[in-house]
Amino acid sequence: MSDVGSDEFDDEGSKLGEYEGDRNEAGERHGVGKAVLPNGDTYQGHYENGKRHGQGTYRFKNGARYVGDYYQNMKHGQGTFYYPDGSKYEGSWVEDLRQGHGVYTYPNGDTYDGEWLHHMRHGLGTYHYRETGSKYKGTWVNGNMESAGEYIHSNHRYKGNFANNNPYSRGKYVFDISCEQHGEYHQTEQDRAEGEWGELASTAVLKWIPKCITGLTPWTPDKETSAGEKETASAEEGGQN
């Protein structure tokens, strides 16, 4: 059962838009069809009992487009969303939200490949910076770099803990010449300047404090403390008579 280009209204008389496609015995959209919504958006794909359900393509009038799975009118399953600014997300959706594993390509060419929760980077993931070729690989919490991770550059990398998108506390730089520099990141505040309304504005600056240089050593998240310290302690003990 199908109809062509018919306007539809809900029980309160609000317009549902035009629909062309299959229906069930109750007259609901069911099967394959194409709809033009009152706001100008369009949907072409599968329906079940009046709702978008299964594979489909939803085109927004602002140029955005979603191609993928639906479950009772919600993006749910695997799908690709093309955003108006040129960015793109390919991956898992749960009830209209990016959730699970997915790859997001940003307008500037950067990419994030990893886990998502409630539309935010959350879990393990890798962010690749297109312009420099560097990347961050590690843990994310609510969109921010947190806990164990590493910055990977062309000829060296930094391994350590992160907090609020910045290196935090102890870590080490690993160089391609088979040596490491151990140390700590501290936050220091620059001179405070008064704002336009008399308020104080402070800027926190990260400062790397080197401790020692060693050969390559294993690294365990949250325990990057002792390679240099142990080596120093061993040398002191060896010098005792």
Coordinates of C-alpha atoms in Angstrom, one line a residue:
M1 CA 0.0 0.0 0.0
S2 CA 1.5 3.4 -1.0
D3 CA 0.5 6.9 -1.7
V4 CA 2.1 9.7 -3.7
G5 CA 2.8 13.3 -2.5
S6 CA 0.1 13.4 0.2
D7 CA 0.0 16.0 3.0
E8 CA -0.4 14.4 6.4
F9 CA -1.7 15.8 9.8
D10 CA -1.4 14.4 13.3
D11 CA -4.4 14.0 15.7
E12 CA -4.2 17.7 16.6
G13 CA -4.2 18.9 13.0
S14 CA -0.4 19.8 12.9
K15 CA 1.1 19.2 9.5
L16 CA 3.5 16.2 9.3
G17 CA 4.6 17.0 5.7
E18 CA 4.4 15.1 2.5
Y19 CA 5.0 11.4 2.1
E20 CA 5.4 9.0 -0.8
G21 CA 5.8 5.3 0.0
D22 CA 4.5 2.2 1.7
R23 CA 2.1 2.0 4.6
N24 CA 0.7 -0.7 6.9
E25 CA -2.9 -1.7 7.4
A26 CA -3.3 1.1 10.0
G27 CA -2.3 3.7 7.4
E28 CA 1.1 4.4 9.1
R29 CA 4.3 4.9 7.2
H30 CA 5.7 1.4 7.0
G31 CA 8.3 0.0 4.6
V32 CA 10.2 2.2 2.2
G33 CA 9.3 5.8 1.6
K34 CA 10.3 9.4 1.1
A35 CA 9.1 12.3 3.2
V36 CA 9.4 16.0 2.9
L37 CA 9.1 17.6 6.4
P38 CA 7.3 20.9 7.0
N39 CA 10.7 22.6 7.8
G40 CA 12.1 21.5 4.4
D41 CA 14.2 18.6 5.6
T42 CA 13.8 15.3 3.7
Y43 CA 14.1 11.6 4.6
Q44 CA 14.3 8.7 2.3
G45 CA 14.5 5.2 3.7
H46 CA 12.8 2.6 5.9
Y47 CA 9.9 3.2 8.2
E48 CA 8.2 1.0 10.8
N49 CA 4.8 1.8 12.3
G50 CA 5.1 5.4 11.4
K51 CA 8.7 6.0 12.5
R52 CA 12.0 6.1 10.8
H53 CA 13.4 2.7 11.4
G54 CA 16.2 0.9 9.6
Q55 CA 18.5 2.3 6.9
G56 CA 17.8 5.8 5.7
T57 CA 19.2 9.1 4.5
Y58 CA 18.1 12.3 6.2
R59 CA 19.0 15.6 4.5
F60 CA 18.8 18.9 6.5
K61 CA 17.9 22.1 4.7
N62 CA 21.1 23.6 6.0
G63 CA 23.2 21.2 4.0
A64 CA 23.9 18.6 6.7
R65 CA 23.2 14.9 5.9
Y66 CA 22.9 11.7 7.9
V67 CA 23.3 8.3 6.2
G68 CA 22.8 5.2 8.4
D69 CA 20.7 3.3 10.9
Y70 CA 17.6 4.5 12.6
Y71 CA 15.6 3.1 15.5
Q72 CA 12.2 4.6 16.3
N73 CA 13.0 8.0 14.7
M74 CA 16.5 8.2 16.4
K75 CA 19.9 7.8 14.9
H76 CA 20.9 4.5 16.4
G77 CA 23.5 1.9 15.2
Q78 CA 26.1 2.7 12.5
G79 CA 25.9 5.9 10.5
T80 CA 27.8 8.8 8.9
F81 CA 26.9 12.4 9.6
Y82 CA 28.1 15.1 7.2
Y83 CA 28.1 18.5 8.9
P84 CA 27.5 21.9 7.2
D85 CA 31.1 23.1 8.1
G86 CA 32.7 20.2 6.2
S87 CA 33.3 18.0 9.2
K88 CA 32.2 14.4 9.3
Y89 CA 31.5 11.6 11.8
E90 CA 31.5 7.9 10.9
G91 CA 30.7 5.4 13.6
S92 CA 28.3 4.3 16.3
W93 CA 25.2 6.2 17.5
V94 CA 23.0 5.6 20.5
E95 CA 19.7 7.5 20.7
D96 CA 20.8 10.4 18.5
L97 CA 24.1 10.7 20.2
R98 CA 27.7 9.8 19.1
Q99 CA 28.5 6.9 21.4
G100 CA 30.8 3.9 21.0
H101 CA 33.6 3.9 18.5
G102 CA 33.8 6.5 15.8
V103 CA 36.0 8.6 13.6
Y104 CA 35.5 12.4 13.5
T105 CA 37.1 14.5 10.7
Y106 CA 37.3 18.2 11.6
P107 CA 37.1 21.1 9.1
N108 CA 40.9 21.7 9.4
G109 CA 41.7 18.1 8.6
D110 CA 42.4 16.9 12.1
T111 CA 40.9 13.6 13.0
Y112 CA 39.8 11.8 16.2
D113 CA 39.6 8.0 16.1
G114 CA 38.3 6.4 19.3
E115 CA 35.5 6.1 21.8
W116 CA 32.6 8.5 22.4
L117 CA 30.0 8.9 25.1
H118 CA 27.1 11.4 24.9
H119 CA 28.5 13.2 21.9
M120 CA 31.9 13.7 23.5
R121 CA 35.3 12.1 23.2
H122 CA 35.4 9.7 26.1
G123 CA 37.5 6.5 26.6
L124 CA 40.6 5.6 24.6
G125 CA 41.3 7.5 21.4
T126 CA 43.8 9.1 19.1
Y127 CA 43.7 12.7 17.9
H128 CA 45.8 13.4 14.8
Y129 CA 46.9 17.0 14.0
R130 CA 47.0 17.3 10.3
E131 CA 49.2 20.4 10.1
T132 CA 52.1 19.1 12.2
G133 CA 51.6 15.3 11.9
S134 CA 51.7 15.0 15.7
K135 CA 49.1 13.0 17.6
Y136 CA 47.8 12.4 21.1
K137 CA 47.0 8.8 22.0
G138 CA 45.5 8.0 25.3
T139 CA 42.5 8.5 27.6
W140 CA 39.7 11.1 27.2
V141 CA 37.1 12.1 29.8
N142 CA 34.1 14.3 28.8
G143 CA 36.0 15.6 25.7
N144 CA 39.3 16.3 27.5
M145 CA 42.7 14.6 27.6
E146 CA 42.8 13.0 31.0
S147 CA 44.9 10.3 32.9
A148 CA 47.5 8.3 30.9
G149 CA 48.5 9.3 27.4
E150 CA 51.3 10.3 25.1
Y151 CA 52.0 13.0 22.6
I152 CA 53.8 11.5 19.5
H153 CA 55.9 13.8 17.4
S154 CA 58.2 13.1 14.4
N155 CA 61.4 12.4 16.4
H156 CA 60.3 12.2 20.0
R157 CA 57.3 11.5 22.2
Y158 CA 56.0 12.5 25.6
K159 CA 54.6 9.9 27.9
G160 CA 52.8 10.8 31.1
N161 CA 49.6 11.8 32.8
F162 CA 47.2 14.5 31.6
A163 CA 44.6 16.7 33.3
N164 CA 42.2 19.0 31.5
N165 CA 44.1 18.7 28.1
N166 CA 47.5 19.4 29.5
P167 CA 50.5 17.3 30.7
Y168 CA 50.3 16.9 34.5
S169 CA 52.9 15.9 37.1
R170 CA 55.5 13.3 36.3
G171 CA 56.3 12.0 32.8
K172 CA 59.1 11.5 30.4
Y173 CA 60.3 12.5 26.9
V174 CA 61.4 9.6 24.8
F175 CA 63.9 10.4 22.0
D176 CA 64.7 8.5 18.8
I177 CA 68.4 8.4 19.9
S178 CA 67.4 5.8 22.5
C179 CA 67.4 8.0 25.6
E180 CA 64.8 9.5 27.9
Q181 CA 64.5 12.7 29.9
H182 CA 62.4 12.2 33.1
G183 CA 60.8 15.1 34.9
E184 CA 57.6 16.8 36.0
Y185 CA 55.2 19.4 34.6
H186 CA 54.2 22.1 37.0
Q187 CA 51.7 24.9 36.5
T188 CA 52.9 28.4 37.3
E189 CA 50.8 31.6 37.1
Q190 CA 52.0 34.6 35.2
D191 CA 51.7 38.2 36.5
R192 CA 48.1 39.1 37.0
A193 CA 46.6 42.0 35.0
E194 CA 43.4 43.8 35.8
G195 CA 40.6 43.4 33.3
E196 CA 38.4 46.1 31.9
W197 CA 36.1 45.9 34.9
G198 CA 38.8 45.7 37.5
E199 CA 38.8 41.9 37.9
L200 CA 42.1 40.0 38.1
A201 CA 43.0 37.8 35.1
S202 CA 45.6 35.1 35.6
T203 CA 47.1 32.8 33.1
A204 CA 48.5 29.4 34.1
V205 CA 51.7 28.4 32.2
L206 CA 53.0 24.8 32.1
K207 CA 56.7 24.5 33.1
W208 CA 58.7 21.3 32.4
I209 CA 61.2 20.5 35.2
P210 CA 63.8 17.9 34.1
K211 CA 65.1 15.5 36.6
C212 CA 67.5 13.2 34.8
I213 CA 68.4 11.4 31.5
T214 CA 68.4 7.7 31.2
G215 CA 68.4 4.9 28.6
L216 CA 65.0 3.5 27.5
T217 CA 62.9 2.2 30.4
P218 CA 59.4 0.7 30.7
W219 CA 56.6 3.0 31.4
T220 CA 53.5 2.4 33.5
P221 CA 50.6 4.9 33.7
D222 CA 50.5 6.8 37.0
K223 CA 53.8 5.2 38.1
E224 CA 56.2 7.2 36.0
T225 CA 58.1 8.3 39.1
S226 CA 61.2 6.3 39.7
A227 CA 63.4 5.5 36.8
G228 CA 65.8 8.4 37.5
E229 CA 65.2 8.3 41.2
K230 CA 66.1 4.6 41.5
E231 CA 69.2 5.1 39.4
T232 CA 70.3 7.9 41.6
A233 CA 69.6 6.0 44.7
S234 CA 71.5 2.9 43.4
A235 CA 74.5 5.1 42.6
E236 CA 74.5 6.5 46.1
E237 CA 74.2 3.1 47.7
G238 CA 77.0 1.8 45.5
G239 CA 79.3 4.5 46.8
Q240 CA 78.8 3.5 50.4
N241 CA 81.7 1.6 52.1

